[in-house]
Amino acid sequence: MAIDILFKGGTVVTDAGMFKADVAVAGEKISLIGANLKPEPATQVVDCKGKLILPGAIDAHTHLAMPFGGTISTDDYETGTRAAAAGGTTTVFDFILQDFGEAFPDAIKRRDVIAAPQAVVDYSFHLAVKDVSNGLLYTMEDAVKMGVPSFKVFMVYDFGVTDGVFYEVLEHSKSIGALIAVHAENNELVGYLTNKYINEKKTSAWYHYMSRPEFVEGEADVRAIQWAKNAGAALYIVHLANKQGVEAVTAARDEGYPIFAETCPQYLNFTRDVYKRADGINFVCSPPVKGKESQAALWDAIIRGDIQTVATDHCPFLKSEKKWGADDFRKIPNGCAGIENMYPYMLSEANKGRISFSKAVSVCATDVAKIFGLSHKKGAVEVGRDADIVIYDPKARVTVSNKQMHGATDHTIWEGVSLKGYPVQTWSRGRLVFKDGKFLGEKGAGQFVPCKPIKLTTPDLHNL
Ligand code: URP
Ligand code: ZN
Ligand code: ZN
């Protein structure tokens, strides 16, 4: 097989370790990994001396061009995936909000016609469930057959599902190869606490946190896990941000239940004190960022393996939109940008010694692919997988500034954060899409990646 591209002289990072090797690419795939591979006359050689060769990250949680909070999230499929590429992310899973009365395959088609001409890196979808009445439940299976086997239910927001619907989709998921994900917060308590603080004229961003504190999320995590256990179904908790929830996930996994959890970089780097800052409104997301104890529990769970994935929950809004709620936290559109920051941040934490590079790769790429049925194509530097490759310079030093970001948002909660090391090149299926700070990709070059049906019956991903 011809070698089109040869990544030479670098250190390959997998979820299991690091080793010096050259990586050859033929067409869109990794074709060979080994020592001292020889280029052919037409081979493009990429000098990787002193650099790490990593799989492109898979962001399992984005909201691109999503109608939400009275507006539409700022990044569309072009600007969102452009920012992803610039941060070393080569696949994004975007959430499709089902319309009431809409069959799931129709929802996929409705969004794919928008995504396909815009995306610059590959993408897949999760479906956010609103309505399973009148036979719509049974269209979940058609979505699985189209390569979208993951569904999220919301326990909050005005389109959240009832407990009965949540349980029904959990039961149904088992027979069709689907995985149910949940946004877990106690809606009744959020409502009660919100009204209480508004009536007391406590309206600042801090009261967004106070109306959704640790126990409001933790209680819902416990309940969701209990239902999954009773239904005999796997469960994936998105954007886990609190210690009680971590403990519930850990306990269920120790008992052998297939319970999985994702957290986000904003919960790992910031604490609830951000809501007291002058720019506190910009950090408003749900669940809100929590206290130090929760943050420590999240890191410990990543290290133990009880949290398997890190994803962004990228859902940016303009400063002017965030300001709608300057005097009333209920009016702040919920969500923050992060698609360009996740992999650089997690790798920087590895470079600073908090976790290993292998752990950063597993939570941002390899285990994401395993959970969502993408291991046949994505998530590792391995022969036969797509040549989605990031070249990482561990010696680079970057202070995050929105001016250097590649999305459409006019601010970033990551402004001023210092990173040790940075991705210097991103390759998407053998195409160079980002180099030394410059975006080089092409609108519409990203492709929809169908996922395989998901059957998670044990907490141990290595048994898949
Ligand atoms: O604040 C957030 N997380 N916005 C996006 C929607 C969601 O709940 O994931
Ligand atoms: Zn959510
Ligand atoms: Zn989200």
GROMACS .gro file of C-alpha atoms and ligand atoms in nm:
model
  475
    1MET     CA    1   0.000   0.000   0.000
    2ALA     CA    2   0.136   0.343  -0.092
    3ILE     CA    3   0.231   0.575   0.192
    4ASP     CA    4   0.072   0.913   0.127
    5ILE     CA    5   0.168   1.075   0.457
    6LEU     CA    6   0.433   0.971   0.708
    7PHE     CA    7   0.434   1.116   1.058
    8LYS     CA    8   0.798   1.065   1.152
    9GLY     CA    9   0.995   1.069   1.473
   10GLY     CA   10   0.715   1.137   1.722
   11THR     CA   11   0.574   0.962   2.027
   12VAL     CA   12   0.241   0.788   1.975
   13VAL     CA   13  -0.006   0.811   2.263
   14THR     CA   14  -0.274   0.545   2.308
   15ASP     CA   15  -0.511   0.484   2.597
   16ALA     CA   16  -0.267   0.217   2.716
   17GLY     CA   17   0.069   0.392   2.690
   18MET     CA   18   0.320   0.592   2.488
   19PHE     CA   19   0.586   0.469   2.244
   20LYS     CA   20   0.817   0.614   1.980
   21ALA     CA   21   0.695   0.521   1.632
   22ASP     CA   22   0.626   0.647   1.283
   23VAL     CA   23   0.268   0.652   1.158
   24ALA     CA   24   0.186   0.596   0.790
   25VAL     CA   25  -0.134   0.705   0.622
   26ALA     CA   26  -0.277   0.569   0.297
   27GLY     CA   27  -0.573   0.765   0.166
   28GLU     CA   28  -0.795   0.844   0.464
   29LYS     CA   29  -0.672   0.564   0.691
   30ILE     CA   30  -0.381   0.484   0.918
   31SER     CA   31  -0.204   0.204   0.731
   32LEU     CA   32   0.108   0.123   0.931
   33ILE     CA   33   0.269   0.204   1.266
   34GLY     CA   34   0.629   0.108   1.330
   35ALA     CA   35   0.990   0.205   1.383
   36ASN     CA   36   1.192   0.373   1.105
   37LEU     CA   37   0.925   0.354   0.834
   38LYS     CA   38   1.068   0.463   0.498
   39PRO     CA   39   0.894   0.730   0.290
   40GLU     CA   40   0.830   0.669  -0.080
   41PRO     CA   41   0.917   0.935  -0.340
   42ALA     CA   42   0.565   1.082  -0.331
   43THR     CA   43   0.520   1.058   0.045
   44GLN     CA   44   0.453   1.377   0.240
   45VAL     CA   45   0.674   1.353   0.549
   46VAL     CA   46   0.562   1.533   0.865
   47ASP     CA   47   0.848   1.590   1.108
   48CYS     CA   48   0.718   1.500   1.456
   49LYS     CA   49   1.044   1.513   1.651
   50GLY     CA   50   0.975   1.625   2.008
   51LYS     CA   51   0.601   1.604   1.944
   52LEU     CA   52   0.322   1.369   2.049
   53ILE     CA   53   0.107   1.191   1.792
   54LEU     CA   54  -0.246   1.168   1.927
   55PRO     CA   55  -0.588   1.063   1.802
   56GLY     CA   56  -0.817   1.354   1.720
   57ALA     CA   57  -1.056   1.412   2.007
   58ILE     CA   58  -1.423   1.317   1.985
   59ASP     CA   59  -1.647   1.575   2.149
   60ALA     CA   60  -1.949   1.373   2.262
   61HIS     CA   61  -2.161   1.675   2.355
   62THR     CA   62  -2.224   1.985   2.144
   63HIS     CA   63  -2.521   2.210   2.069
   64LEU     CA   64  -2.456   2.378   1.734
   65ALA     CA   65  -2.711   2.625   1.597
   66MET     CA   66  -2.954   2.503   1.859
   67PRO     CA   67  -3.270   2.701   1.936
   68PHE     CA   68  -3.248   2.747   2.312
   69GLY     CA   69  -3.298   3.011   2.581
   70GLY     CA   70  -3.489   3.244   2.347
   71THR     CA   71  -3.219   3.248   2.079
   72ILE     CA   72  -2.995   3.014   1.877
   73SER     CA   73  -2.654   2.902   2.000
   74THR     CA   74  -2.389   3.113   1.829
   75ASP     CA   75  -2.181   2.850   1.652
   76ASP     CA   76  -2.330   2.673   1.353
   77TYR     CA   77  -2.190   2.354   1.201
   78GLU     CA   78  -1.924   2.548   1.011
   79THR     CA   79  -1.792   2.774   1.284
   80GLY     CA   80  -1.837   2.510   1.555
   81THR     CA   81  -1.647   2.240   1.369
   82ARG     CA   82  -1.384   2.493   1.261
   83ALA     CA   83  -1.320   2.574   1.625
   84ALA     CA   84  -1.321   2.201   1.701
   85ALA     CA   85  -1.050   2.140   1.440
   86ALA     CA   86  -0.839   2.422   1.584
   87GLY     CA   87  -0.856   2.255   1.924
   88GLY     CA   88  -0.766   1.907   1.798
   89THR     CA   89  -1.120   1.770   1.789
   90THR     CA   90  -1.195   1.577   1.472
   91THR     CA   91  -1.542   1.439   1.545
   92VAL     CA   92  -1.834   1.609   1.717
   93PHE     CA   93  -2.157   1.457   1.841
   94ASP     CA   94  -2.425   1.720   1.810
   95PHE     CA   95  -2.762   1.705   1.982
   96ILE     CA   96  -3.071   1.710   1.766
   97LEU     CA   97  -3.376   1.835   1.958
   98GLN     CA   98  -3.669   1.628   1.834
   99ASP     CA   99  -3.979   1.837   1.754
  100PHE     CA  100  -4.305   1.733   1.917
  101GLY     CA  101  -4.477   1.482   1.689
  102GLU     CA  102  -4.160   1.422   1.487
  103ALA     CA  103  -4.031   1.073   1.407
  104PHE     CA  104  -3.664   1.032   1.501
  105PRO     CA  105  -3.541   0.954   1.145
  106ASP     CA  106  -3.707   1.277   1.025
  107ALA     CA  107  -3.524   1.471   1.294
  108ILE     CA  108  -3.193   1.326   1.174
  109LYS     CA  109  -3.268   1.416   0.813
  110ARG     CA  110  -3.382   1.766   0.911
  111ARG     CA  111  -3.050   1.840   1.081
  112ASP     CA  112  -2.820   1.650   0.848
  113VAL     CA  113  -2.917   1.867   0.549
  114ILE     CA  114  -2.793   2.163   0.752
  115ALA     CA  115  -2.480   1.997   0.891
  116ALA     CA  116  -2.350   1.821   0.578
  117PRO     CA  117  -2.272   2.130   0.364
  118GLN     CA  118  -2.120   2.314   0.661
  119ALA     CA  119  -1.914   2.073   0.870
  120VAL     CA  120  -1.536   2.092   0.833
  121VAL     CA  121  -1.467   1.781   1.042
  122ASP     CA  122  -1.671   1.465   1.084
  123TYR     CA  123  -1.981   1.461   1.295
  124SER     CA  124  -2.245   1.234   1.435
  125PHE     CA  125  -2.564   1.295   1.628
  126HIS     CA  126  -2.746   1.217   1.950
  127LEU     CA  127  -3.122   1.261   1.959
  128ALA     CA  128  -3.280   1.460   2.242
  129VAL     CA  129  -3.615   1.299   2.319
  130LYS     CA  130  -3.923   1.517   2.364
  131ASP     CA  131  -4.209   1.300   2.247
  132VAL     CA  132  -4.256   0.923   2.228
  133SER     CA  133  -4.637   0.925   2.209
  134ASN     CA  134  -4.844   0.783   1.922
  135GLY     CA  135  -4.589   0.524   1.815
  136LEU     CA  136  -4.291   0.765   1.799
  137LEU     CA  137  -4.115   0.542   2.054
  138TYR     CA  138  -4.082   0.275   1.786
  139THR     CA  139  -3.908   0.514   1.547
  140MET     CA  140  -3.608   0.507   1.782
  141GLU     CA  141  -3.511   0.178   1.621
  142ASP     CA  142  -3.511   0.337   1.274
  143ALA     CA  143  -3.272   0.602   1.406
  144VAL     CA  144  -3.043   0.328   1.539
  145LYS     CA  145  -3.043   0.173   1.190
  146MET     CA  146  -2.946   0.512   1.045
  147GLY     CA  147  -2.640   0.518   1.274
  148VAL     CA  148  -2.778   0.729   1.558
  149PRO     CA  149  -2.813   0.491   1.854
  150SER     CA  150  -2.786   0.744   2.142
  151PHE     CA  151  -3.077   0.937   2.292
  152LYS     CA  152  -3.077   1.201   2.565
  153VAL     CA  153  -3.364   1.269   2.800
  154PHE     CA  154  -3.384   1.591   2.999
  155MET     CA  155  -3.520   1.587   3.355
  156VAL     CA  156  -3.536   1.969   3.337
  157TYR     CA  157  -3.636   2.255   3.101
  158ASP     CA  158  -3.982   2.308   2.958
  159PHE     CA  159  -3.931   2.020   2.714
  160GLY     CA  160  -3.802   1.772   2.976
  161VAL     CA  161  -3.972   1.433   2.980
  162THR     CA  162  -4.182   1.283   3.257
  163ASP     CA  163  -4.041   1.012   3.483
  164GLY     CA  164  -4.264   0.762   3.302
  165VAL     CA  165  -4.125   0.851   2.959
  166PHE     CA  166  -3.769   0.832   3.091
  167TYR     CA  167  -3.836   0.482   3.227
  168GLU     CA  168  -4.013   0.379   2.906
  169VAL     CA  169  -3.717   0.475   2.685
  170LEU     CA  170  -3.477   0.303   2.924
  171GLU     CA  171  -3.677  -0.020   2.893
  172HIS     CA  172  -3.706   0.016   2.515
  173SER     CA  173  -3.337   0.092   2.464
  174LYS     CA  174  -3.227  -0.261   2.556
  175SER     CA  175  -3.392  -0.440   2.265
  176ILE     CA  176  -3.287  -0.195   1.991
  177GLY     CA  177  -2.916  -0.135   2.062
  178ALA     CA  178  -2.965   0.217   2.195
  179LEU     CA  179  -2.801   0.403   2.482
  180ILE     CA  180  -2.997   0.649   2.693
  181ALA     CA  181  -2.821   0.958   2.822
  182VAL     CA  182  -2.965   1.187   3.085
  183HIS     CA  183  -2.944   1.549   3.195
  184ALA     CA  184  -3.011   1.493   3.562
  185GLU     CA  185  -3.138   1.776   3.783
  186ASN     CA  186  -3.450   1.783   3.999
  187ASN     CA  187  -3.692   2.004   3.807
  188GLU     CA  188  -3.933   2.059   4.096
  189LEU     CA  189  -3.655   2.180   4.322
  190VAL     CA  190  -3.509   2.404   4.051
  191GLY     CA  191  -3.855   2.559   4.012
  192TYR     CA  192  -3.910   2.604   4.383
  193LEU     CA  193  -3.568   2.753   4.452
  194THR     CA  194  -3.580   2.978   4.147
  195ASN     CA  195  -3.912   3.130   4.253
  196LYS     CA  196  -3.793   3.166   4.610
  197TYR     CA  197  -3.483   3.367   4.513
  198ILE     CA  198  -3.668   3.578   4.255
  199ASN     CA  199  -3.934   3.664   4.516
  200GLU     CA  200  -3.655   3.764   4.755
  201LYS     CA  201  -3.512   3.986   4.474
  202LYS     CA  202  -3.197   3.772   4.462
  203THR     CA  203  -3.147   3.783   4.088
  204SER     CA  204  -2.772   3.772   4.012
  205ALA     CA  205  -2.586   3.486   3.842
  206TRP     CA  206  -2.494   3.349   4.186
  207TYR     CA  207  -2.862   3.258   4.232
  208HIS     CA  208  -2.851   3.050   3.916
  209TYR     CA  209  -2.608   2.835   4.114
  210MET     CA  210  -2.813   2.863   4.436
  211SER     CA  211  -3.127   2.741   4.258
  212ARG     CA  212  -2.942   2.435   4.123
  213PRO     CA  213  -2.689   2.349   4.396
  214GLU     CA  214  -2.511   2.016   4.451
  215PHE     CA  215  -2.803   1.820   4.600
  216VAL     CA  216  -3.045   1.924   4.323
  217GLU     CA  217  -2.823   1.749   4.069
  218GLY     CA  218  -2.711   1.467   4.301
  219GLU     CA  219  -3.064   1.360   4.391
  220ALA     CA  220  -3.157   1.335   4.024
  221ASP     CA  221  -2.843   1.131   3.949
  222VAL     CA  222  -2.937   0.884   4.223
  223ARG     CA  223  -3.293   0.855   4.090
  224ALA     CA  224  -3.185   0.814   3.727
  225ILE     CA  225  -2.937   0.541   3.822
  226GLN     CA  226  -3.202   0.363   4.029
  227TRP     CA  227  -3.436   0.354   3.729
  228ALA     CA  228  -3.167   0.229   3.493
  229LYS     CA  229  -3.083  -0.049   3.738
  230ASN     CA  230  -3.449  -0.149   3.765
  231ALA     CA  231  -3.500  -0.135   3.390
  232GLY     CA  232  -3.185  -0.345   3.337
  233ALA     CA  233  -3.060  -0.076   3.099
  234ALA     CA  234  -2.731   0.102   3.052
  235LEU     CA  235  -2.723   0.474   3.133
  236TYR     CA  236  -2.487   0.757   3.039
  237ILE     CA  237  -2.502   1.064   3.261
  238VAL     CA  238  -2.404   1.375   3.067
  239HIS     CA  239  -2.223   1.674   3.216
  240LEU     CA  240  -2.189   1.523   3.565
  241ALA     CA  241  -2.080   1.802   3.799
  242ASN     CA  242  -2.140   1.700   4.161
  243LYS     CA  243  -1.987   1.473   4.425
  244GLN     CA  244  -2.307   1.291   4.530
  245GLY     CA  245  -2.364   1.194   4.166
  246VAL     CA  246  -2.005   1.070   4.135
  247GLU     CA  247  -2.057   0.855   4.445
  248ALA     CA  248  -2.380   0.712   4.302
  249VAL     CA  249  -2.213   0.630   3.970
  250THR     CA  250  -1.919   0.468   4.147
  251ALA     CA  251  -2.143   0.257   4.372
  252ALA     CA  252  -2.356   0.135   4.079
  253ARG     CA  253  -2.048   0.050   3.873
  254ASP     CA  254  -1.894  -0.135   4.170
  255GLU     CA  255  -2.213  -0.345   4.182
  256GLY     CA  256  -2.156  -0.428   3.814
  257TYR     CA  257  -2.419  -0.203   3.653
  258PRO     CA  258  -2.342  -0.047   3.313
  259ILE     CA  259  -2.359   0.313   3.431
  260PHE     CA  260  -2.132   0.561   3.249
  261ALA     CA  261  -2.059   0.926   3.308
  262GLU     CA  262  -1.924   1.229   3.127
  263THR     CA  263  -1.799   1.550   3.279
  264CYS     CA  264  -1.691   1.876   3.117
  265PRO     CA  265  -1.376   2.089   3.137
  266GLN     CA  266  -1.566   2.383   3.290
  267TYR     CA  267  -1.647   2.169   3.595
  268LEU     CA  268  -1.286   2.055   3.620
  269ASN     CA  269  -1.129   2.400   3.601
  270PHE     CA  270  -1.372   2.644   3.763
  271THR     CA  271  -1.569   2.649   4.087
  272ARG     CA  272  -1.899   2.814   4.178
  273ASP     CA  273  -1.708   3.129   4.281
  274VAL     CA  274  -1.717   3.230   3.912
  275TYR     CA  275  -2.082   3.326   3.963
  276LYS     CA  276  -1.969   3.602   4.199
  277ARG     CA  277  -1.741   3.754   3.934
  278ALA     CA  278  -1.842   4.061   3.736
  279ASP     CA  279  -1.867   3.835   3.427
  280GLY     CA  280  -2.051   3.561   3.622
  281ILE     CA  281  -2.340   3.557   3.373
  282ASN     CA  282  -2.103   3.423   3.106
  283PHE     CA  283  -2.048   3.106   3.312
  284VAL     CA  284  -2.418   3.029   3.344
  285CYS     CA  285  -2.481   2.678   3.225
  286SER     CA  286  -2.687   2.389   3.360
  287PRO     CA  287  -2.593   2.209   3.568
  288PRO     CA  288  -2.397   2.502   3.712
  289VAL     CA  289  -2.032   2.477   3.810
  290LYS     CA  290  -2.010   2.347   4.166
  291GLY     CA  291  -1.783   2.377   4.471
  292LYS     CA  292  -1.427   2.254   4.532
  293GLU     CA  293  -1.535   1.921   4.686
  294SER     CA  294  -1.731   1.828   4.376
  295GLN     CA  295  -1.444   1.934   4.153
  296ALA     CA  296  -1.203   1.709   4.344
  297ALA     CA  297  -1.450   1.419   4.324
  298LEU     CA  298  -1.473   1.461   3.945
  299TRP     CA  299  -1.095   1.447   3.901
  300ASP     CA  300  -1.068   1.143   4.130
  301ALA     CA  301  -1.343   0.968   3.933
  302ILE     CA  302  -1.162   1.035   3.605
  303ILE     CA  303  -0.844   0.886   3.750
  304ARG     CA  304  -1.029   0.579   3.888
  305GLY     CA  305  -1.224   0.531   3.562
  306ASP     CA  306  -1.568   0.597   3.709
  307ILE     CA  307  -1.601   0.894   3.472
  308GLN     CA  308  -1.513   0.766   3.127
  309THR     CA  309  -1.551   1.071   2.905
  310VAL     CA  310  -1.488   1.445   2.899
  311ALA     CA  311  -1.699   1.649   2.656
  312THR     CA  312  -1.769   2.018   2.620
  313ASP     CA  313  -2.146   2.075   2.627
  314HIS     CA  314  -2.050   2.351   2.381
  315CYS     CA  315  -2.351   2.583   2.368
  316PRO     CA  316  -2.225   2.939   2.321
  317PHE     CA  317  -2.420   3.261   2.330
  318LEU     CA  318  -2.312   3.618   2.259
  319LYS     CA  319  -2.226   3.854   2.544
  320SER     CA  320  -2.529   4.064   2.453
  321GLU     CA  321  -2.754   3.757   2.487
  322LYS     CA  322  -2.601   3.657   2.819
  323LYS     CA  323  -2.671   4.015   2.938
  324TRP     CA  324  -3.046   3.959   2.897
  325GLY     CA  325  -3.022   3.806   3.242
  326ALA     CA  326  -2.790   4.058   3.409
  327ASP     CA  327  -3.073   4.146   3.651
  328ASP     CA  328  -3.265   3.820   3.632
  329PHE     CA  329  -3.068   3.494   3.614
  330ARG     CA  330  -3.371   3.317   3.462
  331LYS     CA  331  -3.319   3.513   3.138
  332ILE     CA  332  -2.955   3.412   3.081
  333PRO     CA  333  -2.935   3.158   2.795
  334ASN     CA  334  -2.774   2.850   2.952
  335GLY     CA  335  -2.447   2.732   2.802
  336CYS     CA  336  -2.083   2.818   2.735
  337ALA     CA  337  -1.828   2.776   2.456
  338GLY     CA  338  -1.560   2.509   2.497
  339ILE     CA  339  -1.524   2.311   2.175
  340GLU     CA  340  -1.178   2.457   2.102
  341ASN     CA  341  -1.061   2.433   2.462
  342MET     CA  342  -1.138   2.078   2.577
  343TYR     CA  343  -0.847   1.880   2.430
  344PRO     CA  344  -0.584   2.154   2.486
  345TYR     CA  345  -0.700   2.183   2.850
  346MET     CA  346  -0.707   1.808   2.924
  347LEU     CA  347  -0.370   1.760   2.753
  348SER     CA  348  -0.229   2.055   2.945
  349GLU     CA  349  -0.345   1.895   3.270
  350ALA     CA  350  -0.166   1.579   3.156
  351ASN     CA  351   0.145   1.779   3.070
  352LYS     CA  352   0.133   1.938   3.418
  353GLY     CA  353   0.116   1.587   3.570
  354ARG     CA  354  -0.240   1.571   3.706
  355ILE     CA  355  -0.332   1.279   3.476
  356SER     CA  356  -0.138   1.074   3.222
  357PHE     CA  357  -0.145   1.159   2.851
  358SER     CA  358  -0.303   0.815   2.802
  359LYS     CA  359  -0.588   0.911   3.035
  360ALA     CA  360  -0.643   1.237   2.846
  361VAL     CA  361  -0.658   1.039   2.521
  362SER     CA  362  -0.895   0.779   2.663
  363VAL     CA  363  -1.147   1.029   2.809
  364CYS     CA  364  -1.137   1.262   2.508
  365ALA     CA  365  -1.121   1.002   2.230
  366THR     CA  366  -1.078   0.628   2.280
  367ASP     CA  367  -1.346   0.558   2.540
  368VAL     CA  368  -1.585   0.802   2.374
  369ALA     CA  369  -1.558   0.593   2.057
  370LYS     CA  370  -1.606   0.272   2.257
  371ILE     CA  371  -1.921   0.393   2.432
  372PHE     CA  372  -2.090   0.541   2.125
  373GLY     CA  373  -2.013   0.266   1.872
  374LEU     CA  374  -1.741   0.442   1.675
  375SER     CA  375  -1.433   0.231   1.753
  376HIS     CA  376  -1.430   0.084   1.403
  377LYS     CA  377  -1.336   0.430   1.264
  378LYS     CA  378  -1.238   0.682   1.528
  379GLY     CA  379  -1.074   0.737   1.866
  380ALA     CA  380  -0.724   0.588   1.842
  381VAL     CA  381  -0.399   0.600   1.648
  382GLU     CA  382  -0.436   0.245   1.525
  383VAL     CA  383  -0.401   0.071   1.188
  384GLY     CA  384  -0.734   0.067   1.005
  385ARG     CA  385  -0.884   0.369   1.180
  386ASP     CA  386  -0.938   0.705   1.014
  387ALA     CA  387  -0.630   0.925   0.996
  388ASP     CA  388  -0.773   1.174   1.247
  389ILE     CA  389  -0.445   1.280   1.400
  390VAL     CA  390  -0.326   1.560   1.624
  391ILE     CA  391   0.036   1.664   1.651
  392TYR     CA  392   0.094   1.807   1.995
  393ASP     CA  393   0.383   2.025   2.105
  394PRO     CA  394   0.437   1.969   2.478
  395LYS     CA  395   0.674   2.268   2.491
  396ALA     CA  396   0.427   2.525   2.356
  397ARG     CA  397   0.285   2.777   2.603
  398VAL     CA  398  -0.054   2.933   2.533
  399THR     CA  399  -0.270   3.175   2.728
  400VAL     CA  400  -0.624   3.137   2.599
  401SER     CA  401  -0.769   3.448   2.441
  402ASN     CA  402  -1.093   3.475   2.248
  403LYS     CA  403  -0.905   3.671   1.981
  404GLN     CA  404  -0.723   3.352   1.888
  405MET     CA  405  -1.027   3.125   1.894
  406HIS     CA  406  -1.186   3.005   1.570
  407GLY     CA  407  -1.556   2.997   1.656
  408ALA     CA  408  -1.820   3.268   1.619
  409THR     CA  409  -1.852   3.357   1.986
  410ASP     CA  410  -1.740   3.699   2.113
  411HIS     CA  411  -1.604   3.582   2.447
  412THR     CA  412  -1.473   3.273   2.621
  413ILE     CA  413  -1.491   3.160   2.982
  414TRP     CA  414  -1.138   3.026   2.921
  415GLU     CA  415  -0.993   3.377   2.867
  416GLY     CA  416  -0.655   3.408   3.044
  417VAL     CA  417  -0.618   3.039   3.132
  418SER     CA  418  -0.256   2.924   3.087
  419LEU     CA  419  -0.196   2.598   2.903
  420LYS     CA  420   0.122   2.394   2.902
  421GLY     CA  421   0.153   2.241   2.554
  422TYR     CA  422  -0.084   2.285   2.257
  423PRO     CA  423  -0.199   2.104   1.941
  424VAL     CA  424   0.002   2.237   1.647
  425GLN     CA  425  -0.155   2.030   1.368
  426THR     CA  426  -0.493   1.863   1.322
  427TRP     CA  427  -0.554   1.609   1.045
  428SER     CA  428  -0.903   1.492   0.953
  429ARG     CA  429  -0.910   1.168   0.748
  430GLY     CA  430  -0.565   1.249   0.615
  431ARG     CA  431  -0.640   1.616   0.535
  432LEU     CA  432  -0.453   1.890   0.719
  433VAL     CA  433  -0.722   2.115   0.866
  434PHE     CA  434  -0.524   2.318   1.120
  435LYS     CA  435  -0.157   2.414   1.145
  436ASP     CA  436   0.027   2.653   1.378
  437GLY     CA  437  -0.280   2.854   1.471
  438LYS     CA  438  -0.427   2.868   1.119
  439PHE     CA  439  -0.741   2.693   1.004
  440LEU     CA  440  -0.684   2.519   0.668
  441GLY     CA  441  -0.996   2.306   0.635
  442GLU     CA  442  -1.284   2.323   0.397
  443LYS     CA  443  -1.651   2.382   0.456
  444GLY     CA  444  -1.853   2.069   0.376
  445ALA     CA  445  -1.556   1.832   0.391
  446GLY     CA  446  -1.679   1.682   0.720
  447GLN     CA  447  -1.894   1.372   0.686
  448PHE     CA  448  -2.169   1.217   0.893
  449VAL     CA  449  -2.026   0.914   1.073
  450PRO     CA  450  -2.285   0.644   1.146
  451CYS     CA  451  -2.240   0.472   1.483
  452LYS     CA  452  -2.294   0.102   1.544
  453PRO     CA  453  -2.577  -0.013   1.772
  454ILE     CA  454  -2.473   0.013   2.138
  455LYS     CA  455  -2.490  -0.281   2.380
  456LEU     CA  456  -2.328  -0.190   2.711
  457THR     CA  457  -2.397  -0.466   2.961
  458THR     CA  458  -2.100  -0.424   3.194
  459PRO     CA  459  -1.923  -0.118   3.335
  460ASP     CA  460  -1.597  -0.251   3.190
  461LEU     CA  461  -1.536  -0.096   2.848
  462HIS     CA  462  -1.253  -0.341   2.782
  463ASN     CA  463  -1.509  -0.620   2.755
  464LEU     CA  464  -1.675  -0.458   2.455
  465URP     O1  465  -2.635   2.497   2.993
  465URP     C1  466  -2.636   2.406   2.911
  465URP     N1  467  -2.581   2.291   2.944
  465URP     N2  468  -2.690   2.425   2.788
  465URP     C2  469  -2.707   2.327   2.689
  465URP     C3  470  -2.824   2.237   2.712
  465URP     C4  471  -2.793   2.125   2.805
  465URP     O2  472  -2.854   2.117   2.911
  465URP     O3  473  -2.710   2.041   2.777
  466ZN      ZN  474  -2.795   1.906   2.948
  467ZN      ZN  475  -2.575   1.991   2.666
   0.00000   0.00000   0.00000
